[in-house]
Amino acid sequence: QVQLVESGGGFVQPGGSLRLSCAASGSIYSINVMGWYRQAPGKERELVARVTSGGSTDYADSVKGRFTISRDNAKKTVYLQMNGLEPEDTAIYYCYARLRKRRYYRDNDYWGQGTQVTVSS
């Protein structure tokens, strides 16, 4: 089975930094997109950042200039470097991947279990 395992969440003061990691494992033929979403209490899940296998990136306007997404295709891992964290960044962060399990399969979406990020003084 395909699994996405996140790590790196935690508690940080405003202005601090965290680095999230997500490693994909299992039967994987190719990965088209990996990214990060977040969901705060009472709010809808929103896209934070994503990166394609070719290196193209997209960011939410609220995190541009503060967050950086990157990936290691060989390791099937995506990272999110978060700098200048603000209380509004507090949420559960979910890893996302669109991938193909086998050569003749269609692409499907997969989600990690989430990791908590709390920004507070």
Short mmCIF file of N, CA, C and O in Angstrom, two decimals:
data_model
loop_
_atom_site.label_atom_id
_atom_site.label_comp_id
_atom_site.label_asym_id
_atom_site.label_seq_id
_atom_site.Cartn_x
_atom_site.Cartn_y
_atom_site.Cartn_z
N GLN A 1 0.83 -1.19 0.00
CA GLN A 1 0.00 0.00 0.00
C GLN A 1 0.87 1.25 0.00
O GLN A 1 1.99 1.22 0.49
N VAL A 2 0.32 2.33 -0.52
CA VAL A 2 1.01 3.61 -0.53
C VAL A 2 0.76 4.31 0.80
O VAL A 2 -0.38 4.35 1.29
N GLN A 3 1.82 4.87 1.36
CA GLN A 3 1.71 5.63 2.59
C GLN A 3 2.45 6.95 2.45
O GLN A 3 3.50 7.02 1.82
N LEU A 4 1.89 7.99 3.05
CA LEU A 4 2.54 9.28 3.18
C LEU A 4 2.71 9.56 4.66
O LEU A 4 1.72 9.61 5.40
N VAL A 5 3.94 9.75 5.10
CA VAL A 5 4.23 9.94 6.51
C VAL A 5 4.87 11.30 6.71
O VAL A 5 5.95 11.57 6.19
N GLU A 6 4.19 12.15 7.50
CA GLU A 6 4.68 13.50 7.77
C GLU A 6 5.48 13.53 9.07
O GLU A 6 5.26 12.72 9.97
N SER A 7 6.36 14.51 9.16
CA SER A 7 7.11 14.76 10.38
C SER A 7 7.54 16.22 10.41
O SER A 7 7.54 16.90 9.38
N GLY A 8 7.90 16.71 11.60
CA GLY A 8 8.44 18.06 11.73
C GLY A 8 7.51 19.08 12.36
O GLY A 8 7.93 20.21 12.60
N GLY A 9 6.27 18.71 12.61
CA GLY A 9 5.36 19.65 13.25
C GLY A 9 5.73 19.86 14.70
O GLY A 9 6.53 19.13 15.28
N GLY A 10 5.12 20.88 15.30
CA GLY A 10 5.40 21.17 16.70
C GLY A 10 4.93 22.54 17.10
O GLY A 10 4.13 23.17 16.42
N PHE A 11 5.44 22.99 18.23
CA PHE A 11 5.10 24.29 18.81
C PHE A 11 6.24 25.26 18.57
O PHE A 11 7.41 24.93 18.78
N VAL A 12 5.89 26.48 18.14
CA VAL A 12 6.91 27.49 17.87
C VAL A 12 6.34 28.87 18.17
O VAL A 12 5.13 29.10 18.05
N GLN A 13 7.21 29.79 18.57
CA GLN A 13 6.79 31.16 18.83
C GLN A 13 6.66 31.95 17.54
O GLN A 13 7.26 31.60 16.52
N PRO A 14 5.84 33.01 17.55
CA PRO A 14 5.75 33.85 16.35
C PRO A 14 7.12 34.31 15.88
O PRO A 14 7.97 34.70 16.68
N GLY A 15 7.32 34.25 14.58
CA GLY A 15 8.61 34.59 14.00
C GLY A 15 9.56 33.42 13.87
O GLY A 15 10.61 33.55 13.23
N GLY A 16 9.20 32.29 14.45
CA GLY A 16 10.05 31.12 14.41
C GLY A 16 9.92 30.35 13.11
O GLY A 16 9.19 30.74 12.19
N SER A 17 10.62 29.21 13.06
CA SER A 17 10.66 28.40 11.85
C SER A 17 10.44 26.93 12.16
O SER A 17 10.76 26.45 13.26
N LEU A 18 9.89 26.22 11.20
CA LEU A 18 9.74 24.78 11.24
C LEU A 18 9.97 24.23 9.84
O LEU A 18 9.74 24.93 8.85
N ARG A 19 10.39 22.98 9.77
CA ARG A 19 10.57 22.30 8.50
C ARG A 19 9.80 20.99 8.52
O ARG A 19 10.12 20.09 9.31
N LEU A 20 8.80 20.89 7.67
CA LEU A 20 8.00 19.69 7.56
C LEU A 20 8.56 18.77 6.48
O LEU A 20 9.05 19.24 5.45
N SER A 21 8.46 17.48 6.70
CA SER A 21 8.88 16.49 5.74
C SER A 21 7.76 15.49 5.51
O SER A 21 6.99 15.19 6.42
N CYS A 22 7.69 14.95 4.31
CA CYS A 22 6.71 13.92 3.98
C CYS A 22 7.35 12.93 3.02
O CYS A 22 7.77 13.32 1.93
N ALA A 23 7.40 11.68 3.43
CA ALA A 23 8.00 10.63 2.62
C ALA A 23 6.92 9.67 2.12
O ALA A 23 6.10 9.18 2.90
N ALA A 24 6.92 9.43 0.83
CA ALA A 24 6.00 8.47 0.22
C ALA A 24 6.68 7.11 0.11
O ALA A 24 7.86 7.02 -0.25
N SER A 25 5.94 6.06 0.40
CA SER A 25 6.49 4.72 0.33
C SER A 25 5.43 3.75 -0.17
O SER A 25 4.25 4.07 -0.19
N GLY A 26 5.87 2.56 -0.55
CA GLY A 26 4.97 1.54 -1.07
C GLY A 26 5.13 1.38 -2.56
O GLY A 26 6.16 1.73 -3.14
N SER A 27 4.10 0.83 -3.20
CA SER A 27 4.13 0.60 -4.63
C SER A 27 3.84 1.92 -5.36
O SER A 27 2.72 2.42 -5.33
N ILE A 28 4.88 2.48 -5.98
CA ILE A 28 4.77 3.77 -6.66
C ILE A 28 5.51 3.69 -7.99
O ILE A 28 6.70 3.39 -8.01
N TYR A 29 4.80 3.98 -9.06
CA TYR A 29 5.42 4.01 -10.38
C TYR A 29 5.95 5.41 -10.70
O TYR A 29 7.07 5.55 -11.20
N SER A 30 5.14 6.43 -10.42
CA SER A 30 5.56 7.80 -10.66
C SER A 30 4.73 8.73 -9.79
O SER A 30 3.59 8.42 -9.45
N ILE A 31 5.30 9.88 -9.45
CA ILE A 31 4.62 10.90 -8.66
C ILE A 31 4.51 12.16 -9.50
O ILE A 31 5.52 12.71 -9.93
N ASN A 32 3.29 12.61 -9.72
CA ASN A 32 3.07 13.80 -10.53
C ASN A 32 3.16 15.08 -9.70
O ASN A 32 3.79 16.04 -10.10
N VAL A 33 2.51 15.07 -8.54
CA VAL A 33 2.45 16.26 -7.69
C VAL A 33 2.58 15.85 -6.23
O VAL A 33 2.00 14.85 -5.81
N MET A 34 3.32 16.62 -5.46
CA MET A 34 3.31 16.52 -4.01
C MET A 34 3.11 17.91 -3.44
O MET A 34 3.54 18.90 -4.04
N GLY A 35 2.45 17.98 -2.30
CA GLY A 35 2.20 19.29 -1.73
C GLY A 35 1.71 19.23 -0.31
O GLY A 35 1.68 18.16 0.31
N TRP A 36 1.35 20.39 0.19
CA TRP A 36 0.89 20.54 1.57
C TRP A 36 -0.40 21.33 1.61
O TRP A 36 -0.54 22.37 0.95
N TYR A 37 -1.35 20.83 2.37
CA TYR A 37 -2.58 21.52 2.70
C TYR A 37 -2.63 21.71 4.21
O TYR A 37 -1.91 21.05 4.95
N ARG A 38 -3.49 22.63 4.65
CA ARG A 38 -3.65 22.81 6.09
C ARG A 38 -5.12 23.08 6.41
O ARG A 38 -5.87 23.57 5.57
N GLN A 39 -5.49 22.77 7.64
CA GLN A 39 -6.85 22.99 8.09
C GLN A 39 -6.84 23.43 9.55
O GLN A 39 -6.33 22.73 10.42
N ALA A 40 -7.38 24.61 9.79
CA ALA A 40 -7.54 25.14 11.13
C ALA A 40 -8.95 24.84 11.63
O ALA A 40 -9.87 24.63 10.84
N PRO A 41 -9.15 24.83 12.95
CA PRO A 41 -10.49 24.56 13.49
C PRO A 41 -11.53 25.51 12.93
O PRO A 41 -11.33 26.72 12.90
N GLY A 42 -12.64 24.94 12.46
CA GLY A 42 -13.72 25.74 11.93
C GLY A 42 -13.51 26.26 10.53
O GLY A 42 -14.36 27.00 10.02
N LYS A 43 -12.40 25.92 9.90
CA LYS A 43 -12.11 26.40 8.56
C LYS A 43 -11.97 25.23 7.59
O LYS A 43 -11.75 24.09 7.99
N GLU A 44 -12.10 25.54 6.30
CA GLU A 44 -11.93 24.53 5.28
C GLU A 44 -10.45 24.24 5.04
O GLU A 44 -9.59 25.09 5.28
N ARG A 45 -10.17 23.05 4.56
CA ARG A 45 -8.81 22.71 4.20
C ARG A 45 -8.39 23.55 2.99
O ARG A 45 -9.14 23.70 2.02
N GLU A 46 -7.19 24.10 3.04
CA GLU A 46 -6.71 24.97 1.99
C GLU A 46 -5.32 24.55 1.52
O GLU A 46 -4.52 24.02 2.29
N LEU A 47 -5.05 24.83 0.26
CA LEU A 47 -3.73 24.56 -0.29
C LEU A 47 -2.72 25.54 0.28
O LEU A 47 -2.95 26.74 0.32
N VAL A 48 -1.58 25.02 0.71
CA VAL A 48 -0.46 25.84 1.17
C VAL A 48 0.58 25.97 0.07
O VAL A 48 0.98 27.07 -0.30
N ALA A 49 1.03 24.84 -0.46
CA ALA A 49 2.04 24.84 -1.51
C ALA A 49 2.05 23.48 -2.18
O ALA A 49 1.68 22.47 -1.56
N ARG A 50 2.48 23.44 -3.43
CA ARG A 50 2.62 22.18 -4.14
C ARG A 50 3.76 22.28 -5.14
O ARG A 50 4.13 23.37 -5.59
N VAL A 51 4.30 21.13 -5.52
CA VAL A 51 5.41 21.08 -6.45
C VAL A 51 5.24 19.87 -7.35
O VAL A 51 4.86 18.78 -6.89
N THR A 52 5.49 20.04 -8.63
CA THR A 52 5.41 18.94 -9.58
C THR A 52 6.73 18.20 -9.64
O THR A 52 7.75 18.65 -9.12
N SER A 53 6.71 17.06 -10.30
CA SER A 53 7.94 16.29 -10.46
C SER A 53 8.99 17.05 -11.25
O SER A 53 10.19 16.80 -11.09
N GLY A 54 8.56 17.99 -12.09
CA GLY A 54 9.47 18.81 -12.85
C GLY A 54 9.98 20.03 -12.11
O GLY A 54 10.83 20.76 -12.65
N GLY A 55 9.46 20.28 -10.91
CA GLY A 55 9.95 21.37 -10.10
C GLY A 55 9.11 22.63 -10.10
O GLY A 55 9.47 23.61 -9.43
N SER A 56 8.00 22.66 -10.82
CA SER A 56 7.12 23.83 -10.79
C SER A 56 6.42 23.93 -9.45
O SER A 56 5.97 22.93 -8.90
N THR A 57 6.30 25.15 -8.92
CA THR A 57 5.73 25.36 -7.59
C THR A 57 4.58 26.35 -7.62
O THR A 57 4.52 27.23 -8.48
N ASP A 58 3.68 26.19 -6.66
CA ASP A 58 2.59 27.13 -6.43
C ASP A 58 2.45 27.33 -4.93
O ASP A 58 2.62 26.39 -4.15
N TYR A 59 2.12 28.57 -4.54
CA TYR A 59 1.96 28.90 -3.13
C TYR A 59 0.68 29.68 -2.91
O TYR A 59 0.24 30.45 -3.77
N ALA A 60 0.09 29.48 -1.74
CA ALA A 60 -0.99 30.35 -1.32
C ALA A 60 -0.45 31.76 -1.11
O ALA A 60 0.69 31.93 -0.67
N ASP A 61 -1.25 32.76 -1.43
CA ASP A 61 -0.80 34.14 -1.28
C ASP A 61 -0.37 34.44 0.16
O ASP A 61 0.56 35.22 0.38
N SER A 62 -1.01 33.83 1.12
CA SER A 62 -0.74 34.11 2.51
C SER A 62 0.63 33.63 2.98
O SER A 62 1.11 34.07 4.03
N VAL A 63 1.27 32.75 2.22
CA VAL A 63 2.56 32.20 2.66
C VAL A 63 3.70 32.57 1.72
O VAL A 63 4.86 32.23 2.01
N LYS A 64 3.43 33.25 0.63
CA LYS A 64 4.48 33.63 -0.30
C LYS A 64 5.52 34.51 0.39
O LYS A 64 5.19 35.43 1.12
N GLY A 65 6.77 34.19 0.15
CA GLY A 65 7.86 34.92 0.77
C GLY A 65 8.26 34.39 2.12
O GLY A 65 9.31 34.79 2.65
N ARG A 66 7.45 33.52 2.70
CA ARG A 66 7.76 32.96 4.02
C ARG A 66 8.01 31.45 3.96
O ARG A 66 8.84 30.93 4.70
N PHE A 67 7.26 30.74 3.12
CA PHE A 67 7.37 29.29 3.02
C PHE A 67 8.06 28.92 1.72
O PHE A 67 7.91 29.60 0.70
N THR A 68 8.79 27.81 1.74
CA THR A 68 9.45 27.28 0.56
C THR A 68 9.21 25.78 0.48
O THR A 68 9.52 25.06 1.43
N ILE A 69 8.67 25.32 -0.65
CA ILE A 69 8.46 23.90 -0.85
C ILE A 69 9.57 23.35 -1.75
O ILE A 69 10.03 24.03 -2.67
N SER A 70 9.99 22.15 -1.47
CA SER A 70 11.01 21.49 -2.28
C SER A 70 10.75 19.99 -2.26
O SER A 70 9.96 19.49 -1.46
N ARG A 71 11.43 19.29 -3.16
CA ARG A 71 11.22 17.85 -3.22
C ARG A 71 12.49 17.14 -3.66
O ARG A 71 13.35 17.72 -4.33
N ASP A 72 12.60 15.90 -3.26
CA ASP A 72 13.67 15.02 -3.68
C ASP A 72 12.99 13.84 -4.37
O ASP A 72 12.45 12.96 -3.70
N ASN A 73 13.00 13.84 -5.69
CA ASN A 73 12.29 12.81 -6.43
C ASN A 73 12.86 11.41 -6.18
O ASN A 73 12.12 10.43 -6.14
N ALA A 74 14.17 11.33 -6.02
CA ALA A 74 14.78 10.03 -5.77
C ALA A 74 14.33 9.45 -4.44
O ALA A 74 14.15 8.23 -4.31
N LYS A 75 14.16 10.30 -3.44
CA LYS A 75 13.72 9.86 -2.12
C LYS A 75 12.20 9.87 -1.96
O LYS A 75 11.70 9.46 -0.92
N LYS A 76 11.49 10.36 -2.99
CA LYS A 76 10.04 10.45 -2.94
C LYS A 76 9.59 11.22 -1.70
O LYS A 76 8.68 10.81 -0.98
N THR A 77 10.24 12.34 -1.48
CA THR A 77 10.01 13.14 -0.28
C THR A 77 9.79 14.61 -0.66
O THR A 77 10.45 15.13 -1.55
N VAL A 78 8.86 15.24 0.04
CA VAL A 78 8.59 16.66 -0.14
C VAL A 78 8.81 17.36 1.19
O VAL A 78 8.55 16.79 2.26
N TYR A 79 9.31 18.60 1.13
CA TYR A 79 9.61 19.38 2.31
C TYR A 79 8.88 20.72 2.26
O TYR A 79 8.58 21.24 1.19
N LEU A 80 8.61 21.27 3.42
CA LEU A 80 8.06 22.61 3.52
C LEU A 80 8.82 23.36 4.59
O LEU A 80 8.67 23.08 5.78
N GLN A 81 9.66 24.31 4.16
CA GLN A 81 10.38 25.17 5.08
C GLN A 81 9.51 26.37 5.40
O GLN A 81 9.14 27.12 4.49
N MET A 82 9.17 26.55 6.66
CA MET A 82 8.27 27.60 7.10
C MET A 82 9.04 28.57 7.97
O MET A 82 9.49 28.22 9.06
N ASN A 83 9.19 29.80 7.49
CA ASN A 83 9.87 30.86 8.22
C ASN A 83 8.90 31.98 8.53
O ASN A 83 7.86 32.13 7.89
N GLY A 84 9.25 32.79 9.51
CA GLY A 84 8.39 33.90 9.89
C GLY A 84 6.98 33.47 10.24
O GLY A 84 6.01 34.11 9.83
N LEU A 85 6.87 32.40 11.00
CA LEU A 85 5.56 31.84 11.32
C LEU A 85 4.72 32.82 12.14
O LEU A 85 5.24 33.55 12.99
N GLU A 86 3.43 32.80 11.86
CA GLU A 86 2.46 33.67 12.51
C GLU A 86 1.38 32.83 13.16
O GLU A 86 1.16 31.68 12.77
N PRO A 87 0.68 33.38 14.16
CA PRO A 87 -0.41 32.61 14.79
C PRO A 87 -1.44 32.10 13.79
O PRO A 87 -2.00 31.01 14.00
N GLU A 88 -1.68 32.83 12.72
CA GLU A 88 -2.64 32.40 11.70
C GLU A 88 -2.19 31.17 10.94
O GLU A 88 -2.99 30.56 10.23
N ASP A 89 -0.93 30.79 11.07
CA ASP A 89 -0.44 29.57 10.44
C ASP A 89 -0.78 28.33 11.25
O ASP A 89 -0.54 27.21 10.78
N THR A 90 -1.30 28.49 12.45
CA THR A 90 -1.65 27.35 13.29
C THR A 90 -2.72 26.51 12.61
O THR A 90 -3.78 27.00 12.25
N ALA A 91 -2.42 25.22 12.44
CA ALA A 91 -3.33 24.31 11.75
C ALA A 91 -2.73 22.91 11.75
O ALA A 91 -1.58 22.71 12.14
N ILE A 92 -3.52 21.96 11.31
CA ILE A 92 -3.00 20.64 10.99
C ILE A 92 -2.56 20.67 9.54
O ILE A 92 -3.34 21.05 8.66
N TYR A 93 -1.34 20.28 9.29
CA TYR A 93 -0.78 20.28 7.95
C TYR A 93 -0.78 18.87 7.39
O TYR A 93 -0.26 17.94 8.02
N TYR A 94 -1.36 18.71 6.20
CA TYR A 94 -1.50 17.41 5.57
C TYR A 94 -0.65 17.32 4.31
O TYR A 94 -0.68 18.21 3.46
N CYS A 95 0.08 16.25 4.20
CA CYS A 95 0.82 15.97 2.98
C CYS A 95 -0.12 15.39 1.94
O CYS A 95 -1.01 14.59 2.25
N TYR A 96 0.10 15.76 0.68
CA TYR A 96 -0.73 15.31 -0.43
C TYR A 96 0.17 14.83 -1.57
O TYR A 96 1.23 15.40 -1.83
N ALA A 97 -0.28 13.80 -2.25
CA ALA A 97 0.43 13.33 -3.44
C ALA A 97 -0.55 12.82 -4.47
O ALA A 97 -1.53 12.15 -4.14
N ARG A 98 -0.30 13.16 -5.72
CA ARG A 98 -1.00 12.56 -6.85
C ARG A 98 0.02 11.68 -7.55
O ARG A 98 1.02 12.17 -8.07
N LEU A 99 -0.24 10.36 -7.56
CA LEU A 99 0.74 9.43 -8.06
C LEU A 99 0.10 8.25 -8.77
O LEU A 99 -1.10 8.01 -8.67
N ARG A 100 0.95 7.52 -9.47
CA ARG A 100 0.55 6.33 -10.18
C ARG A 100 1.24 5.13 -9.55
O ARG A 100 2.46 5.11 -9.44
N LYS A 101 0.47 4.15 -9.15
CA LYS A 101 1.01 2.99 -8.45
C LYS A 101 1.72 2.02 -9.40
O LYS A 101 2.74 1.43 -9.04
N ARG A 102 1.17 1.85 -10.58
CA ARG A 102 1.75 0.95 -11.56
C ARG A 102 1.66 1.57 -12.94
O ARG A 102 0.91 2.53 -13.16
N ARG A 103 2.39 1.02 -13.89
CA ARG A 103 2.55 1.63 -15.21
C ARG A 103 1.22 1.90 -15.89
O ARG A 103 1.03 2.96 -16.49
N TYR A 104 0.29 0.98 -15.83
CA TYR A 104 -0.97 1.12 -16.56
C TYR A 104 -2.14 1.53 -15.68
O TYR A 104 -3.29 1.43 -16.08
N TYR A 105 -1.86 2.00 -14.47
CA TYR A 105 -2.88 2.53 -13.59
C TYR A 105 -3.09 4.01 -13.84
O TYR A 105 -2.21 4.70 -14.36
N ARG A 106 -4.24 4.51 -13.46
CA ARG A 106 -4.50 5.94 -13.49
C ARG A 106 -3.88 6.59 -12.26
O ARG A 106 -3.57 5.93 -11.26
N ASP A 107 -3.72 7.92 -12.32
CA ASP A 107 -3.24 8.66 -11.15
C ASP A 107 -4.34 8.73 -10.10
O ASP A 107 -5.52 8.87 -10.41
N ASN A 108 -3.94 8.64 -8.84
CA ASN A 108 -4.86 8.77 -7.73
C ASN A 108 -4.27 9.69 -6.67
O ASN A 108 -3.06 9.92 -6.64
N ASP A 109 -5.14 10.20 -5.81
CA ASP A 109 -4.74 11.13 -4.76
C ASP A 109 -4.57 10.39 -3.44
O ASP A 109 -5.38 9.54 -3.08
N TYR A 110 -3.53 10.77 -2.69
CA TYR A 110 -3.25 10.17 -1.40
C TYR A 110 -2.97 11.27 -0.39
O TYR A 110 -2.44 12.33 -0.73
N TRP A 111 -3.30 10.98 0.87
CA TRP A 111 -3.16 11.95 1.95
C TRP A 111 -2.44 11.34 3.14
O TRP A 111 -2.64 10.17 3.46
N GLY A 112 -1.61 12.14 3.79
CA GLY A 112 -1.03 11.75 5.05
C GLY A 112 -2.01 11.96 6.19
O GLY A 112 -3.11 12.49 6.01
N GLN A 113 -1.61 11.55 7.38
CA GLN A 113 -2.47 11.66 8.55
C GLN A 113 -2.48 13.06 9.14
O GLN A 113 -3.38 13.40 9.91
N GLY A 114 -1.52 13.88 8.81
CA GLY A 114 -1.45 15.24 9.29
C GLY A 114 -0.49 15.41 10.45
O GLY A 114 -0.26 14.49 11.23
N THR A 115 0.07 16.61 10.56
CA THR A 115 0.94 16.96 11.67
C THR A 115 0.57 18.34 12.17
O THR A 115 0.33 19.26 11.38
N GLN A 116 0.49 18.50 13.49
CA GLN A 116 0.04 19.74 14.09
C GLN A 116 1.15 20.78 14.11
O GLN A 116 2.28 20.49 14.53
N VAL A 117 0.83 21.98 13.68
CA VAL A 117 1.71 23.14 13.79
C VAL A 117 1.00 24.19 14.63
O VAL A 117 -0.10 24.62 14.28
N THR A 118 1.61 24.58 15.74
CA THR A 118 1.03 25.58 16.63
C THR A 118 1.99 26.74 16.78
O THR A 118 3.15 26.54 17.18
N VAL A 119 1.53 27.94 16.47
CA VAL A 119 2.34 29.15 16.56
C VAL A 119 1.71 30.04 17.62
O VAL A 119 0.62 30.57 17.43
N SER A 120 2.39 30.20 18.75
CA SER A 120 1.84 30.95 19.86
C SER A 120 2.95 31.39 20.80
O SER A 120 3.98 30.73 20.93
N SER A 121 2.73 32.54 21.45
CA SER A 121 3.66 33.01 22.45
C SER A 121 3.25 32.55 23.84
O SER A 121 3.96 32.75 24.81
#
